[in-house]
Amino acid sequence: MKDGMLFIQLGLMIAVFYFLIIIPQRKRIKQEKSFESNLKVGDKVITKAGIHGKIAEIAENTIVIETMSGKLKMEKNAISVEATIKLNEKKNSFK
């Protein structure tokens, strides 16, 4: 009787862990990959370090961002998805 309850509790803990942590993590990773693949030259972006700029060049894994002080080459995954989306939503709401 006790062994059966222990397995049920363990199974419930694993299910909760899966639905609260693993599924949202997969969704976020999928969103980031989609965002990176949709970047194009001329898009305004914000990096995870807080640097604002416009995309000047795009390679397979890297991008060149044009800022007010020059050009910076960095990895695509250094772009902040959340901050860039907020930036572009603000820009579109003023139009």
mmCIF file of N, CA, C and O in Angstrom:
data_model
loop_
_atom_site.group_PDB
_atom_site.id
_atom_site.type_symbol
_atom_site.label_atom_id
_atom_site.label_comp_id
_atom_site.label_asym_id
_atom_site.label_seq_id
_atom_site.Cartn_x
_atom_site.Cartn_y
_atom_site.Cartn_z
ATOM 1 N N MET A 1 0.820 -1.199 0.000
ATOM 2 C CA MET A 1 0.000 0.000 0.000
ATOM 3 C C MET A 1 0.862 1.261 0.000
ATOM 4 O O MET A 1 0.619 2.174 -0.764
ATOM 5 N N LYS A 2 1.884 1.282 0.883
ATOM 6 C CA LYS A 2 2.745 2.456 0.949
ATOM 7 C C LYS A 2 3.571 2.610 -0.326
ATOM 8 O O LYS A 2 3.815 3.716 -0.772
ATOM 9 N N ASP A 3 4.028 1.485 -0.879
ATOM 10 C CA ASP A 3 4.833 1.550 -2.100
ATOM 11 C C ASP A 3 4.030 2.119 -3.261
ATOM 12 O O ASP A 3 4.555 2.896 -4.061
ATOM 13 N N GLY A 4 2.782 1.765 -3.355
ATOM 14 C CA GLY A 4 1.923 2.267 -4.415
ATOM 15 C C GLY A 4 1.721 3.768 -4.307
ATOM 16 O O GLY A 4 1.770 4.502 -5.296
ATOM 17 N N MET A 5 1.523 4.261 -3.109
ATOM 18 C CA MET A 5 1.342 5.700 -2.895
ATOM 19 C C MET A 5 2.634 6.456 -3.195
ATOM 20 O O MET A 5 2.596 7.565 -3.734
ATOM 21 N N LEU A 6 3.750 5.859 -2.856
ATOM 22 C CA LEU A 6 5.041 6.499 -3.107
ATOM 23 C C LEU A 6 5.258 6.670 -4.610
ATOM 24 O O LEU A 6 5.683 7.737 -5.055
ATOM 25 N N PHE A 7 4.936 5.647 -5.397
ATOM 26 C CA PHE A 7 5.086 5.736 -6.843
ATOM 27 C C PHE A 7 4.118 6.755 -7.450
ATOM 28 O O PHE A 7 4.470 7.483 -8.386
ATOM 29 N N ILE A 8 2.918 6.819 -6.902
ATOM 30 C CA ILE A 8 1.943 7.799 -7.398
ATOM 31 C C ILE A 8 2.432 9.218 -7.114
ATOM 32 O O ILE A 8 2.384 10.093 -7.978
ATOM 33 N N GLN A 9 2.930 9.449 -5.900
ATOM 34 C CA GLN A 9 3.441 10.774 -5.544
ATOM 35 C C GLN A 9 4.648 11.149 -6.404
ATOM 36 O O GLN A 9 4.761 12.286 -6.865
ATOM 37 N N LEU A 10 5.525 10.198 -6.617
ATOM 38 C CA LEU A 10 6.701 10.445 -7.449
ATOM 39 C C LEU A 10 6.287 10.764 -8.887
ATOM 40 O O LEU A 10 6.806 11.684 -9.510
ATOM 41 N N GLY A 11 5.332 10.025 -9.393
ATOM 42 C CA GLY A 11 4.828 10.274 -10.746
ATOM 43 C C GLY A 11 4.173 11.647 -10.867
ATOM 44 O O GLY A 11 4.374 12.347 -11.858
ATOM 45 N N LEU A 12 3.417 12.040 -9.871
ATOM 46 C CA LEU A 12 2.792 13.366 -9.880
ATOM 47 C C LEU A 12 3.844 14.474 -9.819
ATOM 48 O O LEU A 12 3.719 15.492 -10.502
ATOM 49 N N MET A 13 4.882 14.284 -9.029
ATOM 50 C CA MET A 13 5.954 15.285 -8.940
ATOM 51 C C MET A 13 6.664 15.431 -10.281
ATOM 52 O O MET A 13 6.958 16.546 -10.720
ATOM 53 N N ILE A 14 6.917 14.339 -10.948
ATOM 54 C CA ILE A 14 7.564 14.374 -12.263
ATOM 55 C C ILE A 14 6.654 15.062 -13.276
ATOM 56 O O ILE A 14 7.114 15.875 -14.079
ATOM 57 N N ALA A 15 5.359 14.777 -13.243
ATOM 58 C CA ALA A 15 4.414 15.400 -14.173
ATOM 59 C C ALA A 15 4.343 16.907 -13.949
ATOM 60 O O ALA A 15 4.354 17.685 -14.909
ATOM 61 N N VAL A 16 4.282 17.340 -12.702
ATOM 62 C CA VAL A 16 4.238 18.778 -12.393
ATOM 63 C C VAL A 16 5.523 19.443 -12.868
ATOM 64 O O VAL A 16 5.491 20.522 -13.471
ATOM 65 N N PHE A 17 6.653 18.828 -12.595
ATOM 66 C CA PHE A 17 7.946 19.356 -13.030
ATOM 67 C C PHE A 17 7.963 19.503 -14.549
ATOM 68 O O PHE A 17 8.389 20.524 -15.080
ATOM 69 N N TYR A 18 7.485 18.513 -15.257
ATOM 70 C CA TYR A 18 7.474 18.530 -16.716
ATOM 71 C C TYR A 18 6.604 19.672 -17.245
ATOM 72 O O TYR A 18 7.020 20.424 -18.118
ATOM 73 N N PHE A 19 5.391 19.811 -16.716
ATOM 74 C CA PHE A 19 4.464 20.816 -17.238
ATOM 75 C C PHE A 19 4.813 22.239 -16.822
ATOM 76 O O PHE A 19 4.505 23.186 -17.533
ATOM 77 N N LEU A 20 5.458 22.419 -15.675
ATOM 78 C CA LEU A 20 5.771 23.768 -15.210
ATOM 79 C C LEU A 20 7.151 24.263 -15.635
ATOM 80 O O LEU A 20 7.377 25.471 -15.670
ATOM 81 N N ILE A 21 8.051 23.352 -15.966
ATOM 82 C CA ILE A 21 9.406 23.787 -16.294
ATOM 83 C C ILE A 21 9.825 23.405 -17.709
ATOM 84 O O ILE A 21 10.290 24.252 -18.468
ATOM 85 N N ILE A 22 9.675 22.193 -18.095
ATOM 86 C CA ILE A 22 10.211 21.725 -19.373
ATOM 87 C C ILE A 22 9.417 22.275 -20.564
ATOM 88 O O ILE A 22 10.007 22.760 -21.529
ATOM 89 N N ILE A 23 8.105 22.236 -20.532
ATOM 90 C CA ILE A 23 7.295 22.709 -21.659
ATOM 91 C C ILE A 23 7.488 24.210 -21.905
ATOM 92 O O ILE A 23 7.718 24.613 -23.045
ATOM 93 N N PRO A 24 7.435 25.073 -20.870
ATOM 94 C CA PRO A 24 7.685 26.501 -21.136
ATOM 95 C C PRO A 24 9.096 26.776 -21.658
ATOM 96 O O PRO A 24 9.290 27.665 -22.487
ATOM 97 N N GLN A 25 10.081 26.009 -21.202
ATOM 98 C CA GLN A 25 11.454 26.174 -21.679
ATOM 99 C C GLN A 25 11.544 25.840 -23.166
ATOM 100 O O GLN A 25 12.176 26.562 -23.935
ATOM 101 N N ARG A 26 10.908 24.767 -23.588
ATOM 102 C CA ARG A 26 10.900 24.392 -25.011
ATOM 103 C C ARG A 26 10.219 25.463 -25.857
ATOM 104 O O ARG A 26 10.667 25.782 -26.953
ATOM 105 N N LYS A 27 9.129 26.020 -25.333
ATOM 106 C CA LYS A 27 8.398 27.050 -26.059
ATOM 107 C C LYS A 27 9.276 28.289 -26.242
ATOM 108 O O LYS A 27 9.303 28.885 -27.320
ATOM 109 N N ARG A 28 10.010 28.679 -25.190
ATOM 110 C CA ARG A 28 10.879 29.847 -25.275
ATOM 111 C C ARG A 28 12.017 29.623 -26.269
ATOM 112 O O ARG A 28 12.349 30.503 -27.067
ATOM 113 N N ILE A 29 12.600 28.440 -26.261
ATOM 114 C CA ILE A 29 13.682 28.120 -27.202
ATOM 115 C C ILE A 29 13.164 28.167 -28.641
ATOM 116 O O ILE A 29 13.822 28.708 -29.529
ATOM 117 N N LYS A 30 11.978 27.645 -28.865
ATOM 118 C CA LYS A 30 11.382 27.670 -30.204
ATOM 119 C C LYS A 30 11.127 29.112 -30.654
ATOM 120 O O LYS A 30 11.385 29.469 -31.806
ATOM 121 N N GLN A 31 10.649 29.964 -29.743
ATOM 122 C CA GLN A 31 10.397 31.367 -30.059
ATOM 123 C C GLN A 31 11.703 32.083 -30.405
ATOM 124 O O GLN A 31 11.757 32.862 -31.355
ATOM 125 N N GLU A 32 12.779 31.815 -29.647
ATOM 126 C CA GLU A 32 14.068 32.452 -29.913
ATOM 127 C C GLU A 32 14.624 32.044 -31.274
ATOM 128 O O GLU A 32 15.140 32.878 -32.013
ATOM 129 N N LYS A 33 14.521 30.765 -31.620
ATOM 130 C CA LYS A 33 15.009 30.310 -32.925
ATOM 131 C C LYS A 33 14.214 30.944 -34.057
ATOM 132 O O LYS A 33 14.769 31.341 -35.078
ATOM 133 N N SER A 34 12.902 31.046 -33.885
ATOM 134 C CA SER A 34 12.060 31.681 -34.892
ATOM 135 C C SER A 34 12.433 33.156 -35.037
ATOM 136 O O SER A 34 12.534 33.670 -36.152
ATOM 137 N N PHE A 35 12.664 33.829 -33.919
ATOM 138 C CA PHE A 35 13.046 35.239 -33.936
ATOM 139 C C PHE A 35 14.371 35.427 -34.668
ATOM 140 O O PHE A 35 14.497 36.305 -35.518
ATOM 141 N N GLU A 36 15.363 34.590 -34.349
ATOM 142 C CA GLU A 36 16.679 34.694 -34.986
ATOM 143 C C GLU A 36 16.591 34.458 -36.494
ATOM 144 O O GLU A 36 17.260 35.128 -37.273
ATOM 145 N N SER A 37 15.761 33.529 -36.911
ATOM 146 C CA SER A 37 15.661 33.236 -38.345
ATOM 147 C C SER A 37 14.921 34.337 -39.107
ATOM 148 O O SER A 37 15.085 34.467 -40.316
ATOM 149 N N ASN A 38 14.116 35.132 -38.413
ATOM 150 C CA ASN A 38 13.358 36.198 -39.067
ATOM 151 C C ASN A 38 14.064 37.552 -39.046
ATOM 152 O O ASN A 38 13.515 38.529 -39.553
ATOM 153 N N LEU A 39 15.261 37.621 -38.462
ATOM 154 C CA LEU A 39 16.007 38.880 -38.460
ATOM 155 C C LEU A 39 16.419 39.224 -39.883
ATOM 156 O O LEU A 39 16.780 38.355 -40.666
ATOM 157 N N LYS A 40 16.381 40.519 -40.202
ATOM 158 C CA LYS A 40 16.805 40.953 -41.540
ATOM 159 C C LYS A 40 17.552 42.273 -41.414
ATOM 160 O O LYS A 40 17.449 42.973 -40.414
ATOM 161 N N VAL A 41 18.299 42.598 -42.452
ATOM 162 C CA VAL A 41 19.082 43.829 -42.481
ATOM 163 C C VAL A 41 18.130 45.022 -42.347
ATOM 164 O O VAL A 41 17.085 45.073 -42.980
ATOM 165 N N GLY A 42 18.501 45.953 -41.482
ATOM 166 C CA GLY A 42 17.686 47.141 -41.261
ATOM 167 C C GLY A 42 16.833 47.072 -40.013
ATOM 168 O O GLY A 42 16.299 48.089 -39.573
ATOM 169 N N ASP A 43 16.672 45.883 -39.419
ATOM 170 C CA ASP A 43 15.879 45.751 -38.192
ATOM 171 C C ASP A 43 16.590 46.444 -37.040
ATOM 172 O O ASP A 43 17.805 46.328 -36.882
ATOM 173 N N LYS A 44 15.834 47.142 -36.219
ATOM 174 C CA LYS A 44 16.380 47.736 -35.003
ATOM 175 C C LYS A 44 16.309 46.683 -33.906
ATOM 176 O O LYS A 44 15.272 46.029 -33.733
ATOM 177 N N VAL A 45 17.432 46.513 -33.173
ATOM 178 C CA VAL A 45 17.514 45.479 -32.157
ATOM 179 C C VAL A 45 18.163 46.030 -30.889
ATOM 180 O O VAL A 45 18.802 47.078 -30.906
ATOM 181 N N ILE A 46 17.992 45.285 -29.802
ATOM 182 C CA ILE A 46 18.665 45.553 -28.541
ATOM 183 C C ILE A 46 19.348 44.255 -28.132
ATOM 184 O O ILE A 46 18.729 43.189 -28.156
ATOM 185 N N THR A 47 20.623 44.340 -27.774
ATOM 186 C CA THR A 47 21.340 43.138 -27.354
ATOM 187 C C THR A 47 21.046 42.850 -25.884
ATOM 188 O O THR A 47 20.484 43.678 -25.173
ATOM 189 N N LYS A 48 21.450 41.678 -25.436
ATOM 190 C CA LYS A 48 21.271 41.305 -24.036
ATOM 191 C C LYS A 48 22.116 42.181 -23.120
ATOM 192 O O LYS A 48 21.826 42.306 -21.944
ATOM 193 N N ALA A 49 23.145 42.832 -23.679
ATOM 194 C CA ALA A 49 23.980 43.755 -22.909
ATOM 195 C C ALA A 49 23.392 45.163 -22.904
ATOM 196 O O ALA A 49 23.933 46.049 -22.255
ATOM 197 N N GLY A 50 22.308 45.386 -23.631
ATOM 198 C CA GLY A 50 21.640 46.677 -23.640
ATOM 199 C C GLY A 50 22.087 47.613 -24.745
ATOM 200 O O GLY A 50 21.751 48.791 -24.733
ATOM 201 N N ILE A 51 22.825 47.112 -25.717
ATOM 202 C CA ILE A 51 23.294 47.942 -26.828
ATOM 203 C C ILE A 51 22.189 48.041 -27.876
ATOM 204 O O ILE A 51 21.666 47.034 -28.334
ATOM 205 N N HIS A 52 21.853 49.278 -28.256
ATOM 206 C CA HIS A 52 20.840 49.521 -29.275
ATOM 207 C C HIS A 52 21.534 49.700 -30.614
ATOM 208 O O HIS A 52 22.580 50.330 -30.695
ATOM 209 N N GLY A 53 20.951 49.165 -31.664
ATOM 210 C CA GLY A 53 21.534 49.337 -32.982
ATOM 211 C C GLY A 53 20.622 48.826 -34.075
ATOM 212 O O GLY A 53 19.513 48.373 -33.825
ATOM 213 N N LYS A 54 21.146 48.915 -35.300
ATOM 214 C CA LYS A 54 20.423 48.464 -36.483
ATOM 215 C C LYS A 54 21.282 47.402 -37.157
ATOM 216 O O LYS A 54 22.492 47.551 -37.265
ATOM 217 N N ILE A 55 20.657 46.336 -37.629
ATOM 218 C CA ILE A 55 21.398 45.255 -38.263
ATOM 219 C C ILE A 55 21.933 45.730 -39.609
ATOM 220 O O ILE A 55 21.174 46.202 -40.459
ATOM 221 N N ALA A 56 23.269 45.603 -39.787
ATOM 222 C CA ALA A 56 23.915 46.012 -41.033
ATOM 223 C C ALA A 56 24.214 44.812 -41.920
ATOM 224 O O ALA A 56 24.109 44.901 -43.139
ATOM 225 N N GLU A 57 24.612 43.688 -41.318
ATOM 226 C CA GLU A 57 24.931 42.469 -42.076
ATOM 227 C C GLU A 57 24.479 41.262 -41.272
ATOM 228 O O GLU A 57 24.472 41.296 -40.050
ATOM 229 N N ILE A 58 24.147 40.197 -41.989
ATOM 230 C CA ILE A 58 23.753 38.950 -41.342
ATOM 231 C C ILE A 58 24.522 37.809 -41.978
ATOM 232 O O ILE A 58 24.567 37.690 -43.200
ATOM 233 N N ALA A 59 25.146 36.970 -41.135
ATOM 234 C CA ALA A 59 25.787 35.736 -41.584
ATOM 235 C C ALA A 59 25.018 34.574 -40.949
ATOM 236 O O ALA A 59 23.959 34.776 -40.346
ATOM 237 N N GLU A 60 25.543 33.377 -41.071
ATOM 238 C CA GLU A 60 24.834 32.206 -40.553
ATOM 239 C C GLU A 60 24.611 32.289 -39.042
ATOM 240 O O GLU A 60 23.500 32.101 -38.568
ATOM 241 N N ASN A 61 25.672 32.548 -38.274
ATOM 242 C CA ASN A 61 25.561 32.594 -36.817
ATOM 243 C C ASN A 61 25.868 33.959 -36.229
ATOM 244 O O ASN A 61 25.721 34.151 -35.029
ATOM 245 N N THR A 62 26.320 34.890 -37.041
ATOM 246 C CA THR A 62 26.704 36.200 -36.527
ATOM 247 C C THR A 62 25.949 37.309 -37.250
ATOM 248 O O THR A 62 25.410 37.099 -38.337
ATOM 249 N N ILE A 63 25.931 38.464 -36.612
ATOM 250 C CA ILE A 63 25.357 39.648 -37.229
ATOM 251 C C ILE A 63 26.290 40.821 -36.952
ATOM 252 O O ILE A 63 27.093 40.787 -36.025
ATOM 253 N N VAL A 64 26.192 41.849 -37.779
ATOM 254 C CA VAL A 64 26.917 43.090 -37.557
ATOM 255 C C VAL A 64 25.868 44.143 -37.249
ATOM 256 O O VAL A 64 24.933 44.350 -38.020
ATOM 257 N N ILE A 65 26.027 44.784 -36.089
ATOM 258 C CA ILE A 65 25.092 45.814 -35.661
ATOM 259 C C ILE A 65 25.754 47.173 -35.805
ATOM 260 O O ILE A 65 26.883 47.373 -35.356
ATOM 261 N N GLU A 66 25.052 48.078 -36.428
ATOM 262 C CA GLU A 66 25.540 49.444 -36.584
ATOM 263 C C GLU A 66 24.965 50.279 -35.440
ATOM 264 O O GLU A 66 23.749 50.414 -35.299
ATOM 265 N N THR A 67 25.866 50.820 -34.612
ATOM 266 C CA THR A 67 25.461 51.676 -33.506
ATOM 267 C C THR A 67 25.928 53.093 -33.797
ATOM 268 O O THR A 67 26.574 53.343 -34.811
ATOM 269 N N MET A 68 25.652 54.014 -32.904
ATOM 270 C CA MET A 68 26.082 55.389 -33.110
ATOM 271 C C MET A 68 27.597 55.529 -33.037
ATOM 272 O O MET A 68 28.161 56.465 -33.580
ATOM 273 N N SER A 69 28.270 54.582 -32.370
ATOM 274 C CA SER A 69 29.728 54.674 -32.234
ATOM 275 C C SER A 69 30.485 53.783 -33.212
ATOM 276 O O SER A 69 31.700 53.738 -33.174
ATOM 277 N N GLY A 70 29.805 53.052 -34.061
ATOM 278 C CA GLY A 70 30.472 52.194 -35.033
ATOM 279 C C GLY A 70 29.718 50.895 -35.237
ATOM 280 O O GLY A 70 28.548 50.777 -34.903
ATOM 281 N N LYS A 71 30.433 49.915 -35.785
ATOM 282 C CA LYS A 71 29.829 48.610 -36.062
ATOM 283 C C LYS A 71 30.385 47.574 -35.102
ATOM 284 O O LYS A 71 31.578 47.577 -34.798
ATOM 285 N N LEU A 72 29.516 46.670 -34.671
ATOM 286 C CA LEU A 72 29.888 45.587 -33.768
ATOM 287 C C LEU A 72 29.468 44.257 -34.373
ATOM 288 O O LEU A 72 28.337 44.118 -34.840
ATOM 289 N N LYS A 73 30.364 43.289 -34.335
ATOM 290 C CA LYS A 73 30.036 41.942 -34.806
ATOM 291 C C LYS A 73 29.769 41.080 -33.584
ATOM 292 O O LYS A 73 30.559 41.072 -32.641
ATOM 293 N N MET A 74 28.646 40.365 -33.595
ATOM 294 C CA MET A 74 28.307 39.513 -32.455
ATOM 295 C C MET A 74 27.476 38.317 -32.901
ATOM 296 O O MET A 74 27.016 38.262 -34.037
ATOM 297 N N GLU A 75 27.293 37.398 -31.994
ATOM 298 C CA GLU A 75 26.490 36.208 -32.250
ATOM 299 C C GLU A 75 25.011 36.582 -32.320
ATOM 300 O O GLU A 75 24.565 37.509 -31.651
ATOM 301 N N LYS A 76 24.257 35.840 -33.105
ATOM 302 C CA LYS A 76 22.819 36.107 -33.224
ATOM 303 C C LYS A 76 22.107 35.929 -31.894
ATOM 304 O O LYS A 76 21.172 36.652 -31.583
ATOM 305 N N ASN A 77 22.563 34.963 -31.109
ATOM 306 C CA ASN A 77 21.868 34.710 -29.853
ATOM 307 C C ASN A 77 22.161 35.765 -28.789
ATOM 308 O O ASN A 77 21.647 35.685 -27.684
ATOM 309 N N ALA A 78 22.962 36.790 -29.112
ATOM 310 C CA ALA A 78 23.207 37.900 -28.191
ATOM 311 C C ALA A 78 22.110 38.950 -28.273
ATOM 312 O O ALA A 78 22.094 39.898 -27.501
ATOM 313 N N ILE A 79 21.177 38.777 -29.204
ATOM 314 C CA ILE A 79 20.062 39.714 -29.342
ATOM 315 C C ILE A 79 18.983 39.343 -28.333
ATOM 316 O O ILE A 79 18.594 38.183 -28.218
ATOM 317 N N SER A 80 18.502 40.328 -27.607
ATOM 318 C CA SER A 80 17.445 40.108 -26.622
ATOM 319 C C SER A 80 16.095 40.062 -27.335
ATOM 320 O O SER A 80 15.654 41.067 -27.899
ATOM 321 N N VAL A 81 15.461 38.914 -27.286
ATOM 322 C CA VAL A 81 14.172 38.736 -27.965
ATOM 323 C C VAL A 81 13.116 39.642 -27.329
ATOM 324 O O VAL A 81 12.427 40.392 -28.023
ATOM 325 N N GLU A 82 13.015 39.603 -25.997
ATOM 326 C CA GLU A 82 11.972 40.353 -25.305
ATOM 327 C C GLU A 82 12.140 41.858 -25.499
ATOM 328 O O GLU A 82 11.186 42.566 -25.815
ATOM 329 N N ALA A 83 13.361 42.364 -25.310
ATOM 330 C CA ALA A 83 13.598 43.805 -25.430
ATOM 331 C C ALA A 83 13.386 44.291 -26.859
ATOM 332 O O ALA A 83 12.829 45.370 -27.081
ATOM 333 N N THR A 84 13.812 43.511 -27.841
ATOM 334 C CA THR A 84 13.644 43.908 -29.241
ATOM 335 C C THR A 84 12.173 43.924 -29.621
ATOM 336 O O THR A 84 11.714 44.834 -30.320
ATOM 337 N N ILE A 85 11.411 42.947 -29.168
ATOM 338 C CA ILE A 85 9.975 42.921 -29.462
ATOM 339 C C ILE A 85 9.295 44.141 -28.845
ATOM 340 O O ILE A 85 8.471 44.799 -29.480
ATOM 341 N N LYS A 86 9.659 44.476 -27.587
ATOM 342 C CA LYS A 86 9.071 45.655 -26.937
ATOM 343 C C LYS A 86 9.438 46.929 -27.688
ATOM 344 O O LYS A 86 8.604 47.818 -27.861
ATOM 345 N N LEU A 87 10.691 47.024 -28.143
ATOM 346 C CA LEU A 87 11.142 48.196 -28.888
ATOM 347 C C LEU A 87 10.319 48.371 -30.163
ATOM 348 O O LEU A 87 9.853 49.467 -30.466
ATOM 349 N N ASN A 88 10.130 47.304 -30.897
ATOM 350 C CA ASN A 88 9.387 47.377 -32.154
ATOM 351 C C ASN A 88 7.892 47.592 -31.927
ATOM 352 O O ASN A 88 7.231 48.211 -32.753
ATOM 353 N N GLU A 89 7.342 47.103 -30.803
ATOM 354 C CA GLU A 89 5.939 47.362 -30.495
ATOM 355 C C GLU A 89 5.729 48.845 -30.175
ATOM 356 O O GLU A 89 4.751 49.436 -30.616
ATOM 357 N N LYS A 90 6.664 49.445 -29.435
ATOM 358 C CA LYS A 90 6.572 50.871 -29.133
ATOM 359 C C LYS A 90 6.630 51.685 -30.413
ATOM 360 O O LYS A 90 5.870 52.619 -30.600
ATOM 361 N N LYS A 91 7.547 51.314 -31.304
ATOM 362 C CA LYS A 91 7.714 52.039 -32.564
ATOM 363 C C LYS A 91 6.435 51.949 -33.393
ATOM 364 O O LYS A 91 5.995 52.933 -33.972
ATOM 365 N N ASN A 92 5.812 50.773 -33.431
ATOM 366 C CA ASN A 92 4.598 50.587 -34.236
ATOM 367 C C ASN A 92 3.386 51.253 -33.600
ATOM 368 O O ASN A 92 2.441 51.605 -34.293
ATOM 369 N N SER A 93 3.381 51.423 -32.277
ATOM 370 C CA SER A 93 2.219 52.027 -31.622
ATOM 371 C C SER A 93 2.181 53.536 -31.853
ATOM 372 O O SER A 93 1.131 54.154 -31.747
ATOM 373 N N PHE A 94 3.317 54.149 -32.174
ATOM 374 C CA PHE A 94 3.354 55.590 -32.423
ATOM 375 C C PHE A 94 2.944 55.932 -33.852
ATOM 376 O O PHE A 94 2.714 57.090 -34.162
ATOM 377 N N LYS A 95 2.888 54.974 -34.732
ATOM 378 C CA LYS A 95 2.539 55.245 -36.140
ATOM 379 C C LYS A 95 1.068 55.493 -36.309
ATOM 380 O O LYS A 95 0.223 55.137 -35.641
#
